[in-house]
Every structure is written in structure tokens, then in C-alpha cells.
Coordinates of N, CA and C in Angstrom, one line a residue:
Chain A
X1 N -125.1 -111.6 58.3 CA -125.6 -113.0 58.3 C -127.1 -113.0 58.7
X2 N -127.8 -113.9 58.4 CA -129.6 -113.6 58.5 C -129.4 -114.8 60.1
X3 N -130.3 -114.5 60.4 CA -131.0 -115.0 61.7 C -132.1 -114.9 62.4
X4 N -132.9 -115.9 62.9 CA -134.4 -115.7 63.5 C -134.2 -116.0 64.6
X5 N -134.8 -115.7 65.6 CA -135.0 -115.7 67.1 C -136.7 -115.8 67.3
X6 N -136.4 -117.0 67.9 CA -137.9 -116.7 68.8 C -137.3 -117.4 70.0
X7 N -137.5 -116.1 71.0 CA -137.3 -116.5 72.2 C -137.7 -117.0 73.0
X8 N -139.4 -117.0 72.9 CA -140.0 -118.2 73.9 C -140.0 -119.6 73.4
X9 N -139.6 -120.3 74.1 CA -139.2 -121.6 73.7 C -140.2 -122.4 74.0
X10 N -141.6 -122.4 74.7 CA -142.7 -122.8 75.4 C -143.4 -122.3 75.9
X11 N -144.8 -122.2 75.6 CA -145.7 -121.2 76.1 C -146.8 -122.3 76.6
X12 N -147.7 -121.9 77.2 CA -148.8 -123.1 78.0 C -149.6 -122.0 78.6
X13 N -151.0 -122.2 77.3 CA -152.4 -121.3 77.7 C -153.4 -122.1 78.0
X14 N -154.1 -121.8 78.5 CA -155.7 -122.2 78.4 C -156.4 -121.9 77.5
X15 N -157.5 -122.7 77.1 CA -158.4 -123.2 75.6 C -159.2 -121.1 75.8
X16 N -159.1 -121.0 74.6 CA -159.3 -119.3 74.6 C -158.7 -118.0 74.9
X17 N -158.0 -118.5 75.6 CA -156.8 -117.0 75.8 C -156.2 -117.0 74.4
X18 N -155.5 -116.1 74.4 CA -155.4 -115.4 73.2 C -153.3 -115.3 74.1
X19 N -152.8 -115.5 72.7 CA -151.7 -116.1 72.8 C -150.6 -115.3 71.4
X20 N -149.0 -114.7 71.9 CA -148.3 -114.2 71.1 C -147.3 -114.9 70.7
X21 N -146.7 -115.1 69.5 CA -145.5 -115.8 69.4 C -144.6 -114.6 68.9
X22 N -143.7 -114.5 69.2 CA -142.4 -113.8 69.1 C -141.7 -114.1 68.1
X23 N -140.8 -113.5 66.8 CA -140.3 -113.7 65.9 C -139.2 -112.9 65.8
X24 N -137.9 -112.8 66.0 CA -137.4 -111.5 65.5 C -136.1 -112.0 64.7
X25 N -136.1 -110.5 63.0 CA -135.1 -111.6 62.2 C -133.8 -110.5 62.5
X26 N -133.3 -111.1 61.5 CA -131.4 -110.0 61.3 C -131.4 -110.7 59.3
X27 N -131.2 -109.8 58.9 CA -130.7 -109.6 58.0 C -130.0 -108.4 57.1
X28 N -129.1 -108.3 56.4 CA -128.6 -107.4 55.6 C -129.3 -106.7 54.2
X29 N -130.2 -107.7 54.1 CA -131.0 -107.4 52.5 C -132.4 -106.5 52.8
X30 N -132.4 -106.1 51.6 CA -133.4 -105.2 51.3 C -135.0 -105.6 51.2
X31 N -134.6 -106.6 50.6 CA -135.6 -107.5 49.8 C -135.2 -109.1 50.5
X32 N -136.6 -109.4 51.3 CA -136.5 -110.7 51.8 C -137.9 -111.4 52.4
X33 N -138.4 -112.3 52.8 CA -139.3 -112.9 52.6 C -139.4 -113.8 54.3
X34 N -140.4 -113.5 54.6 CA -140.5 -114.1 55.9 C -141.9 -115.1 56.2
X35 N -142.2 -116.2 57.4 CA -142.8 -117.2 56.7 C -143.0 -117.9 58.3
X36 N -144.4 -118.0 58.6 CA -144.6 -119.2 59.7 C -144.9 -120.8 59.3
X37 N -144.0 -121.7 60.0 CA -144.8 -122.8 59.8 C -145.6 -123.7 61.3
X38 N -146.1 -124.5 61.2 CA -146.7 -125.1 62.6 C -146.4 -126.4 62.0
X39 N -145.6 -126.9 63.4 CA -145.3 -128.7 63.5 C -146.5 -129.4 64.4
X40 N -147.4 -129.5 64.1 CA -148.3 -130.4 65.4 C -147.4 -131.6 65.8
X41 N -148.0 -132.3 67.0 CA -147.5 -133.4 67.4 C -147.4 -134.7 66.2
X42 N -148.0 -135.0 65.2 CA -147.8 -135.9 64.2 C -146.9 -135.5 63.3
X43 N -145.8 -134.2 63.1 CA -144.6 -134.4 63.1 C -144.7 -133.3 61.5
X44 N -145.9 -133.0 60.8 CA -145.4 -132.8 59.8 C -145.8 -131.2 59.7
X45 N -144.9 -130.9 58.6 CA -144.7 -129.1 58.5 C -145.7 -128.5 57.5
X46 N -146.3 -127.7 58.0 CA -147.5 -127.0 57.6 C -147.4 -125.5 57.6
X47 N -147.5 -124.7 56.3 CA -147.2 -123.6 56.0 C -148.6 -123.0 56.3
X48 N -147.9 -121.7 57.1 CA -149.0 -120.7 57.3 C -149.4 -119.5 57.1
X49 N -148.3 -118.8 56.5 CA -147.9 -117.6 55.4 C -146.8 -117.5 55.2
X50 N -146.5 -116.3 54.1 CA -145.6 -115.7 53.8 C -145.3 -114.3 53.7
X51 N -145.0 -113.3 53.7 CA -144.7 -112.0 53.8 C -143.3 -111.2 53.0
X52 N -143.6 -110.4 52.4 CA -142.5 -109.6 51.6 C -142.2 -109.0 52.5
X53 N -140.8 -108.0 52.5 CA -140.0 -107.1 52.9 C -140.5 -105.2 52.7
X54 N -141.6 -105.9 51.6 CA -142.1 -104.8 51.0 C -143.3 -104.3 51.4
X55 N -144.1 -105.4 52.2 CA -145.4 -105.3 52.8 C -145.4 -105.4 54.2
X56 N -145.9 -104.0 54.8 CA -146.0 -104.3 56.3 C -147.6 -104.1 57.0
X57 N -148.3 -104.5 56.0 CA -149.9 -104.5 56.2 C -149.7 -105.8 57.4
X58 N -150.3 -105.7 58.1 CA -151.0 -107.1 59.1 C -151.8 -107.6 58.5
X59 N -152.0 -108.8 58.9 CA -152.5 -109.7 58.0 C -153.2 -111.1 59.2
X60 N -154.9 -111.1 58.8 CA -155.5 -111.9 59.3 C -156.3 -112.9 58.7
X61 N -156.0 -114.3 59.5 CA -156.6 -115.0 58.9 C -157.7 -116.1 59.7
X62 N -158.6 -115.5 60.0 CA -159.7 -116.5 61.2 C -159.2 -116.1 62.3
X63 N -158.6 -116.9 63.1 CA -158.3 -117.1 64.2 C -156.5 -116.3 64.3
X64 N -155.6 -116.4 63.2 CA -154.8 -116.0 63.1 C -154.4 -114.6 62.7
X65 N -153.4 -114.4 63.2 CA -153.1 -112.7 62.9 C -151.9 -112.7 63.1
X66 N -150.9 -111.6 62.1 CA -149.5 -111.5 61.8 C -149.3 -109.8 62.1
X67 N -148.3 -109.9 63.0 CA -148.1 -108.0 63.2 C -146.6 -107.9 62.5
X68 N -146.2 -107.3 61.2 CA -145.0 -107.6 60.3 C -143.9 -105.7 61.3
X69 N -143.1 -105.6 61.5 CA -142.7 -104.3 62.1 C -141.5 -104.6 61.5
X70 N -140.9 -103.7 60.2 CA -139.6 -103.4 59.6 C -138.9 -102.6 60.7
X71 N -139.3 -101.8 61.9 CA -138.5 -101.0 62.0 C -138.0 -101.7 63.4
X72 N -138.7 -103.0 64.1 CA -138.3 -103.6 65.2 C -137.7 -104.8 64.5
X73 N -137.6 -105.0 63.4 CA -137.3 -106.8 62.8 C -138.0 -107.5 63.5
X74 N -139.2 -107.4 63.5 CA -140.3 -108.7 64.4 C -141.2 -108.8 63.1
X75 N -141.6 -110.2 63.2 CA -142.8 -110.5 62.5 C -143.7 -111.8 63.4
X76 N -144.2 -110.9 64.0 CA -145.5 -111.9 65.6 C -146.6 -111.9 64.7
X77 N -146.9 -113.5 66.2 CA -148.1 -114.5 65.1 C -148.8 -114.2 66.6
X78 N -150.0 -114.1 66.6 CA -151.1 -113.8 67.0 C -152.5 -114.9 67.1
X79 N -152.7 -115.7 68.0 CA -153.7 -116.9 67.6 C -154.6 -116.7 69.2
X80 N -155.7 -115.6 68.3 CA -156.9 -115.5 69.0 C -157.8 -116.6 69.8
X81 N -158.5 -116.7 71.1 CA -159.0 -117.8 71.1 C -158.9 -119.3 71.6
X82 N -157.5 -119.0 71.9 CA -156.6 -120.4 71.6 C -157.8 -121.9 71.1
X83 N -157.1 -122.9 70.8 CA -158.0 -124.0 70.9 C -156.9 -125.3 71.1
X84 N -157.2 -126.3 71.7 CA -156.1 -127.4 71.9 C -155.7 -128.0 70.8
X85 N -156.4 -127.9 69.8 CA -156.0 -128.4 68.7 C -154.6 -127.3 67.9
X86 N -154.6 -126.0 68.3 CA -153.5 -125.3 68.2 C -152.1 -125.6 68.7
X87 N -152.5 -126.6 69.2 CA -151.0 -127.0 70.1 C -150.2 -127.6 69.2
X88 N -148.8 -126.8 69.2 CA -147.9 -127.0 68.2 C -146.4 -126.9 68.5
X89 N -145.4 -127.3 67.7 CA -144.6 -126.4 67.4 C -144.7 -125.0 66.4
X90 N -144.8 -124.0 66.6 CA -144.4 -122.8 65.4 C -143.1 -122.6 65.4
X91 N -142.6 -122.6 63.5 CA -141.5 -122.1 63.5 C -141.4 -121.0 62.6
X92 N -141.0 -119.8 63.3 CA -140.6 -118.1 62.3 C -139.3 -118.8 60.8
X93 N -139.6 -118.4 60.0 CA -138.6 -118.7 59.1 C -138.1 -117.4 58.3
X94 N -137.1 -117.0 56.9 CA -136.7 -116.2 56.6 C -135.8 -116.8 55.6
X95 N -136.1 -115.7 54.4 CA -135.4 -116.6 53.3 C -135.0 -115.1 52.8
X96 N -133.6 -114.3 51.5 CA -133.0 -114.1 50.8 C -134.3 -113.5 49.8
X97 N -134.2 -112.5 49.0 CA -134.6 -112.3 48.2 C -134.2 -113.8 47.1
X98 N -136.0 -114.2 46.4 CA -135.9 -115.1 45.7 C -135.1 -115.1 44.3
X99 N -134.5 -116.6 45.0 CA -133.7 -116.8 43.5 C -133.8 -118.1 43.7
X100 N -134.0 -119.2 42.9 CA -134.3 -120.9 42.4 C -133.1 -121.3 43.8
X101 N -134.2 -122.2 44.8 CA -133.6 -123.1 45.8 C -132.8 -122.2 46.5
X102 N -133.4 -120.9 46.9 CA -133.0 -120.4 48.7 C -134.0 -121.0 49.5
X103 N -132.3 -121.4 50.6 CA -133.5 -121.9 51.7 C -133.9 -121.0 52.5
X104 N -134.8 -121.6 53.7 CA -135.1 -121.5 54.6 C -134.6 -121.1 56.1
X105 N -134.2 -120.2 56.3 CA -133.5 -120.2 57.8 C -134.5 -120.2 59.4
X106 N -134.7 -121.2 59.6 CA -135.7 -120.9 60.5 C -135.1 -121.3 62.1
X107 N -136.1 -120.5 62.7 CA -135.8 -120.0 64.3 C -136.0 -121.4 64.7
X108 N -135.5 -121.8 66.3 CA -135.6 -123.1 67.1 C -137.0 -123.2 67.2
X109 N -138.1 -121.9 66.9 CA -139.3 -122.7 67.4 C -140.3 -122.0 68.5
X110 N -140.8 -122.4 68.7 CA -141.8 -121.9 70.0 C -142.7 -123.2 70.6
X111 N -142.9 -124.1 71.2 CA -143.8 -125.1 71.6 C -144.8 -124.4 72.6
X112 N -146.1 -124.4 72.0 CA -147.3 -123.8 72.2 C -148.2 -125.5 73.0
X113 N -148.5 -125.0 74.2 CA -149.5 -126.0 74.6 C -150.6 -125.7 74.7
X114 N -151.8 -126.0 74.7 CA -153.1 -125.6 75.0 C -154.4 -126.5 75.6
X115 N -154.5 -125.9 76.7 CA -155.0 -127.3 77.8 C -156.5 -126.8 77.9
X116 N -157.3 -127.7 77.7 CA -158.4 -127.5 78.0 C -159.5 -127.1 79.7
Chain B
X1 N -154.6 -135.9 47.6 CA -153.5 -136.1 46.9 C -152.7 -135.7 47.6
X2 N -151.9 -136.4 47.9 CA -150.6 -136.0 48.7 C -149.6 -135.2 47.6
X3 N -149.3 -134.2 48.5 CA -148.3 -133.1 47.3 C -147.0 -134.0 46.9
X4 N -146.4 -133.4 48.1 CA -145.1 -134.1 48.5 C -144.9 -134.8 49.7
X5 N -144.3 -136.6 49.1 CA -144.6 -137.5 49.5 C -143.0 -138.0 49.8
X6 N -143.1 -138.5 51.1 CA -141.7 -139.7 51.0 C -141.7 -140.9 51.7
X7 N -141.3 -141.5 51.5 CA -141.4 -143.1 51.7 C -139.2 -143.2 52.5
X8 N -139.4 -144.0 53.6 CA -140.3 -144.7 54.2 C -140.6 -143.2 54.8
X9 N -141.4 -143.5 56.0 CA -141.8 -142.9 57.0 C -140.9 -142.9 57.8
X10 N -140.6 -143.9 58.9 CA -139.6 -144.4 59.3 C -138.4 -145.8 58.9
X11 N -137.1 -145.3 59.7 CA -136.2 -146.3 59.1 C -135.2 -146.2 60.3
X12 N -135.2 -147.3 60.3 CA -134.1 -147.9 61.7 C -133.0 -149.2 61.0
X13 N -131.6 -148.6 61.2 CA -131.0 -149.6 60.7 C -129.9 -149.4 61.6
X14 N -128.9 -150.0 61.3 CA -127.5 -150.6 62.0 C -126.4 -149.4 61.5
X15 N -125.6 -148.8 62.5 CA -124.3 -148.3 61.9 C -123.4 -148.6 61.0
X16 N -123.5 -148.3 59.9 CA -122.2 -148.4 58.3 C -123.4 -148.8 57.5
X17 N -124.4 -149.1 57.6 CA -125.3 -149.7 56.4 C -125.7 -148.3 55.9
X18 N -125.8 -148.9 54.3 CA -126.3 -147.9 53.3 C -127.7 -147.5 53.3
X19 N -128.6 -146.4 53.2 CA -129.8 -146.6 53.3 C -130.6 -145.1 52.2
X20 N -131.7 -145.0 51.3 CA -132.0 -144.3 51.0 C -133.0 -143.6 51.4
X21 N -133.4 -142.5 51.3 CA -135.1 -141.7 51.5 C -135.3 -141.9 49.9
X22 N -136.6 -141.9 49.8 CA -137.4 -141.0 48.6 C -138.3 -139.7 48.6
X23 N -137.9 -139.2 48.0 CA -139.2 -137.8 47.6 C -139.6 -137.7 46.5
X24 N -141.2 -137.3 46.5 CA -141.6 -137.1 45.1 C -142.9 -136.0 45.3
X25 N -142.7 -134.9 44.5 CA -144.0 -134.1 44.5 C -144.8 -133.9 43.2
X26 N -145.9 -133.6 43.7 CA -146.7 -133.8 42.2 C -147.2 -132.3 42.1
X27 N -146.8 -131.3 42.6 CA -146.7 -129.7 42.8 C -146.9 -128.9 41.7
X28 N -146.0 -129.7 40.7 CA -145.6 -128.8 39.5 C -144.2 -128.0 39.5
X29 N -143.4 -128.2 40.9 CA -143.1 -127.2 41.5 C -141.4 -127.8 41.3
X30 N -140.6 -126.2 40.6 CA -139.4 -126.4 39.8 C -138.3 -126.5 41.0
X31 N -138.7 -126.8 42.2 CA -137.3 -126.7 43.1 C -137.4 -127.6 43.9
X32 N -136.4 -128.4 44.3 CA -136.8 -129.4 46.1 C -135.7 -129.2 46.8
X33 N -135.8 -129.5 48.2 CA -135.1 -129.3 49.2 C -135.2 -130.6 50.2
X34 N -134.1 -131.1 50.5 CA -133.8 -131.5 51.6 C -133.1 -130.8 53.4
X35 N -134.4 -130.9 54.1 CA -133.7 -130.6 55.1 C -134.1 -131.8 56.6
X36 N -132.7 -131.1 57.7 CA -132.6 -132.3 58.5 C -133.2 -131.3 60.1
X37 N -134.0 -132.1 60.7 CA -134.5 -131.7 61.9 C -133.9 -132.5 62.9
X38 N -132.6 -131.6 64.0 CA -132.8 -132.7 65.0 C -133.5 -132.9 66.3
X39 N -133.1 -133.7 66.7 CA -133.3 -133.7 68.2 C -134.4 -132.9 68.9
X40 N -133.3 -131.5 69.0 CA -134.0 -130.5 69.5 C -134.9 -129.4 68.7
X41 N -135.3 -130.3 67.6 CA -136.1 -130.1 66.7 C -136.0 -128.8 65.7
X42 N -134.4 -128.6 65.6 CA -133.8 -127.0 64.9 C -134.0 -127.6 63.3
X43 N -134.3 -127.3 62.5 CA -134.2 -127.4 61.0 C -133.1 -126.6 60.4
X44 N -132.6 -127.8 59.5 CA -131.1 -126.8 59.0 C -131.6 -127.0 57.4
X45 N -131.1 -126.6 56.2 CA -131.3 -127.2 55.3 C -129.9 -127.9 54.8
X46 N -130.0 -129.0 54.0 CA -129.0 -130.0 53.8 C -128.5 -129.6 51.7
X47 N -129.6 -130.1 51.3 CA -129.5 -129.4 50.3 C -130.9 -128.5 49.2
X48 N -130.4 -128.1 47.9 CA -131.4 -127.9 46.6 C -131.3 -127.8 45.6
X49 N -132.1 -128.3 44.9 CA -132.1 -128.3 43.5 C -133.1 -127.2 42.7
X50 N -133.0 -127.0 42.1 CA -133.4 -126.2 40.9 C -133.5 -126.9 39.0
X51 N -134.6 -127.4 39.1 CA -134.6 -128.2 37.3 C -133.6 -129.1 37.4
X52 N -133.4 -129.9 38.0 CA -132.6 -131.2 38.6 C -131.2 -130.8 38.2
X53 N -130.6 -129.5 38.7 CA -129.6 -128.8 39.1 C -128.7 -128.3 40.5
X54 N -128.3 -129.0 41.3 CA -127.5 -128.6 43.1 C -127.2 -127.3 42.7
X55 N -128.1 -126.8 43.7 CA -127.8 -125.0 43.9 C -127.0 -124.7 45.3
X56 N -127.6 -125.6 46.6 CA -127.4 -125.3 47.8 C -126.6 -127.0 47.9
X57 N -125.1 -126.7 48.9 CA -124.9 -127.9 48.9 C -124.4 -127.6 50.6
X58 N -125.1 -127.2 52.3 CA -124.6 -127.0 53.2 C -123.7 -127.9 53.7
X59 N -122.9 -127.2 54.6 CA -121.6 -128.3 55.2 C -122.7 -129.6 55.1
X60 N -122.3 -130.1 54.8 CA -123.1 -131.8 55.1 C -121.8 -132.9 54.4
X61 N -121.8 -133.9 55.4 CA -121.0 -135.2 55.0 C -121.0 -135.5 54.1
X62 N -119.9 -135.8 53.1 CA -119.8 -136.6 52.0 C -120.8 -137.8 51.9
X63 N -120.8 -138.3 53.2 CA -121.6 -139.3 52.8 C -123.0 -139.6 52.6
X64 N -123.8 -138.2 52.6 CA -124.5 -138.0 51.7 C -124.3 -137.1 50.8
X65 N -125.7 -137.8 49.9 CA -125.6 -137.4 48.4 C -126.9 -137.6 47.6
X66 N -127.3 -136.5 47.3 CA -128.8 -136.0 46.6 C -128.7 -136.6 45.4
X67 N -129.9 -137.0 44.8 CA -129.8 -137.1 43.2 C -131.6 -137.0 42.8
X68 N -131.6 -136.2 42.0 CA -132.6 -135.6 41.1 C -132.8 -135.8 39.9
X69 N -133.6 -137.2 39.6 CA -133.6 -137.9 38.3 C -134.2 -137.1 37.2
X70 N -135.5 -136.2 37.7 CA -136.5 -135.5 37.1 C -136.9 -134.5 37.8
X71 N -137.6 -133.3 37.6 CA -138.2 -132.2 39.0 C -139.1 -132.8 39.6
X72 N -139.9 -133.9 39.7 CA -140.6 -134.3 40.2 C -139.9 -135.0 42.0
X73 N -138.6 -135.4 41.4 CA -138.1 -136.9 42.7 C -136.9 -135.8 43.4
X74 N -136.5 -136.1 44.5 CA -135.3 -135.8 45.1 C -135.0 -137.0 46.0
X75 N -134.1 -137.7 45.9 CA -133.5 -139.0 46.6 C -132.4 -138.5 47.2
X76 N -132.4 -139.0 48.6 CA -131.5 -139.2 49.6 C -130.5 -140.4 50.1
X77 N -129.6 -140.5 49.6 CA -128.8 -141.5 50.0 C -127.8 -141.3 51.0
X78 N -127.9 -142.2 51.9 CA -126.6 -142.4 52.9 C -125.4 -143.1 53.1
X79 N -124.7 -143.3 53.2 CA -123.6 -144.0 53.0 C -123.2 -144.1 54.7
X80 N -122.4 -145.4 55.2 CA -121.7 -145.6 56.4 C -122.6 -145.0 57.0
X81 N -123.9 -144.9 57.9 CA -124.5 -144.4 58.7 C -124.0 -144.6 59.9
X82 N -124.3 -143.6 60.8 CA -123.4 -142.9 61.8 C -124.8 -143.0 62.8
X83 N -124.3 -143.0 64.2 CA -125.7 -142.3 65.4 C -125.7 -141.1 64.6
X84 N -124.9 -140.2 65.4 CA -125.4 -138.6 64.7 C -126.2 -138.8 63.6
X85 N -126.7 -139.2 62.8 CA -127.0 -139.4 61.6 C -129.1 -139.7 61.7
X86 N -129.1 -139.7 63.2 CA -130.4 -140.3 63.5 C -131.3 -138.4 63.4
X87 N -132.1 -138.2 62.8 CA -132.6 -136.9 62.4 C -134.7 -137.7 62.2
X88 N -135.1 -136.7 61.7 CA -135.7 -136.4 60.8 C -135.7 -136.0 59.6
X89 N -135.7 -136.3 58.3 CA -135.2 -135.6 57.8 C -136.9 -135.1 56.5
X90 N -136.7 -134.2 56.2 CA -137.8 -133.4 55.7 C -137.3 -133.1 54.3
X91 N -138.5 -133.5 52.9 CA -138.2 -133.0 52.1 C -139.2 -131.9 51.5
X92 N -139.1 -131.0 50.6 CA -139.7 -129.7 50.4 C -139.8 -129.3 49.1
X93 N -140.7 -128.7 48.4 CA -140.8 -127.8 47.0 C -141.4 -126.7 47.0
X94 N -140.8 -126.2 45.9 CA -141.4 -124.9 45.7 C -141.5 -124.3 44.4
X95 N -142.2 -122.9 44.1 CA -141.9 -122.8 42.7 C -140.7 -121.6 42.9
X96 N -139.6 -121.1 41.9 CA -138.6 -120.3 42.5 C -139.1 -119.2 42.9
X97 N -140.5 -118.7 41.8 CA -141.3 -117.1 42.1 C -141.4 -116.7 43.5
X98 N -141.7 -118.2 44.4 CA -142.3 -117.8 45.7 C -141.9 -117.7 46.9
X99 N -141.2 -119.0 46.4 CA -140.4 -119.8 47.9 C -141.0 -120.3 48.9
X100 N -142.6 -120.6 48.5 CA -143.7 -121.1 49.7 C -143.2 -122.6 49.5
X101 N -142.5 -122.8 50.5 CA -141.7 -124.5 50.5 C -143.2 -125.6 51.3
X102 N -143.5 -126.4 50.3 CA -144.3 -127.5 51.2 C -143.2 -128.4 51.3
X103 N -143.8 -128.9 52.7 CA -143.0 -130.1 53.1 C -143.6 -131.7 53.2
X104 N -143.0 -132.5 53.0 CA -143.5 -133.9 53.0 C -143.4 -134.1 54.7
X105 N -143.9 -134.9 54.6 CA -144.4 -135.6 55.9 C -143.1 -136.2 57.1
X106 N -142.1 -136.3 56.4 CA -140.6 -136.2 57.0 C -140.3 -138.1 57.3
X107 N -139.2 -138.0 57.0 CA -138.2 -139.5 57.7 C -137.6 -139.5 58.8
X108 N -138.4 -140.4 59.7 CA -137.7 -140.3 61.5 C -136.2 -141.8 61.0
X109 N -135.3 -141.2 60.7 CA -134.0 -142.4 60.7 C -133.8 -142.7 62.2
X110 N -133.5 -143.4 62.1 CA -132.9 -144.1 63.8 C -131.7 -144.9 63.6
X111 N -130.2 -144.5 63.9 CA -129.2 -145.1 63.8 C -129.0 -146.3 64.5
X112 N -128.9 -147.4 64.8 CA -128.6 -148.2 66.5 C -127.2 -148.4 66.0

């Protein structure tokens, strides 16, 4: 059965510290596809990558950074810097090797604060 | 341009009344999805389509029921609304290649 975990359920930094979110999946498949999104407080879902099963490059983008580890099932998000406007929900997701309308299995989340 | 769009935003109505969501993306994008957020803000998915075809149909109540007139729309209909029934509910597309799901802006329902 596939499953995501992120165990911190709420994290609360100060504006510039540099901050980890925790992802970890379970799956049976070979071939599978993994995916952050961020809920800010106005509620709506915002895609922030995606990752093969097949690629375990890390992967940065500005401020953000993804550490992908096949051999721990973790895929950690990394947000250098912090800034209050970072304050979110993130949620780890995980999907089946693609085929038309697989969903999404995604983790409860992580609620990130960031106080100035 | 808004990708994917649904109307209302919010919707607050009475227990047993019928009530619908709309979705529509202008993506290009051959797949949509309905999913429900609750409370404690866990995302399940509900259903999907594929070229206005039900691929995914999760435990979910009879008394909803998807309909996909064209790839563009995914409509949400409820029947006898229930408390439990008070969600968010989020709709989504994609193309099948990728599975990068955008999501619409979400429906806060409110049962009383």
C-alpha cells in the first residue's frame, strides 16, 4: 500500500533560519513519482515540484531545495532563509507510476510558521 | 488567466438540499480530479476522469456524482447534504504524461 508521512505536524522559525520538512513514502513500485505542494493561509494549492523514482539528483530552486534518498524513502524540502511569507501548509504527495487520472496520496502536512 | 477555476468559492446551505460545484480548466489538460480536504486539512481524492471517462471512483457516497460534459469541466453534484459533508473540496488537472495536478482555488461547503 503507498503512504506518506510527514511527521512534523508544525514547525515555528524565525524570518532566516533555514528550516527542514520531513517526507517519508512506502511504496511497492518501481517506478513512482513524488511531489510538494504549499497551502498558504488563503487556502489554495500550489505546486512546487515533482520527482521520478528514477532521479535522485537534488534539486534547487532559489530559496528552495529537495534532498530525494531511494534508499531512506525520504524526499525533504529544504527552505533556506526562511521568510514569513513562507508560512504555510506543505504537503509531501506520491503518486503510481503514470497512467490517465492517478491520484495523489498525500501526507497530513507540515504547518510551517514564520515570525518575523 | 486563471487555469483552473471553480465557482462558488463558498457555499453554505441547509441539510438534505441539493447543491452543485463547478470546475473548468483552460490547461489543455486531458485529466480532472476531484478531491475533498477536511477539517484537519488531510486531502483524500474523491474522484477522475480521463477524456470525460471515471477512472478513479474512491469509497465516496452515492450521493455524490461527477459529470464531465467535455475535458475542459468537472461538475460536482450533491445530493441530501449531510454535516459530514462540510469539506473543502478541491478540483485538479493534469496532462496523463505528468501527473503535475494544478488545483483550483477549492469550495469551503458548510453544511448547517
Amino acid at each position: 500500500a503507498q503512504k506518506v508521512t510527514q511527521a512534523q505536524t508544525e514547525i515555528s522559525v524565525v524570518e532566516k533560519e533555514d528550516v527542514t520538512l520531513d517526507c517519508v513514502y512506502e511504496t511497492r513500485d518501481t517506478t513512482y513519482y513524488l511531489f510538494w505542494y504549499k497551502q498558504p493561509p488563503s487556502g489554495e494549492l500550489v505546486f512546487l515540484i515533482r520527482r521520478n523514482s528514477f532521479d535522485e539528483q537534488n534539486e534547487i530552486s532559489g530559496r528552495y531545495s529537495w534532498n530525494f534518498q531511494k534508499s531512506t524513502s525520504s524526499f525533504n524540502f529544504t527552505i533556506t532563509a526562511s521568510q514569513v511569507v513562507d508560512s504555510a501548509v506543505y504537503f509531501c504527495a506520491l503518486s503510481e507510476a503514470l497512467q490517465a487520472g492517478t491520484a495523489l496520496i498525500f501526507g497530513k502536512g507540515t504547518t510551517l510558521s514564520v515570525s518575523s | 488567466d486563471t487555469a483552473v477555476s471553480q465557482t462558488p468559492k463558498y457555499l453554505v446551505t441547509q441539510m438534505g438540499n441539493d447543491k452543485s460545484i463547478k470546475c473548468e480548466q483552460n490547461l489543455g489538460h486531458d485529466t480532472m480530479y476531484w478531491y475533498k480536504q477536511d477539517s484537519k486539512k488531510f486531502l483524500k481524492i474523491m474522484f477522475s476522469y480521463n477524456n470525460k471517462e471515471l477512472i478513479i471512483n474512491e469509497t465516496v457516497p452515492n450521493r455524490f456524482s461527477p459529470k464531465s460534459p467535455d475535458k475542459a469541466h468537472l461538475n460536482l453534484h450533491i445530493n441530501s447534504l449531510e454535516l459530514g459533508d462540510s469539506a473543502v473540496y478541491f478540483c485538479a488537472s493534469s496532462q496523463a504524461a505528468n501527473n503535475e495536478q494544478f488545483f483550483g482555488p477549492g469550495t469551503r461547503l458548510t453544511v448547517l
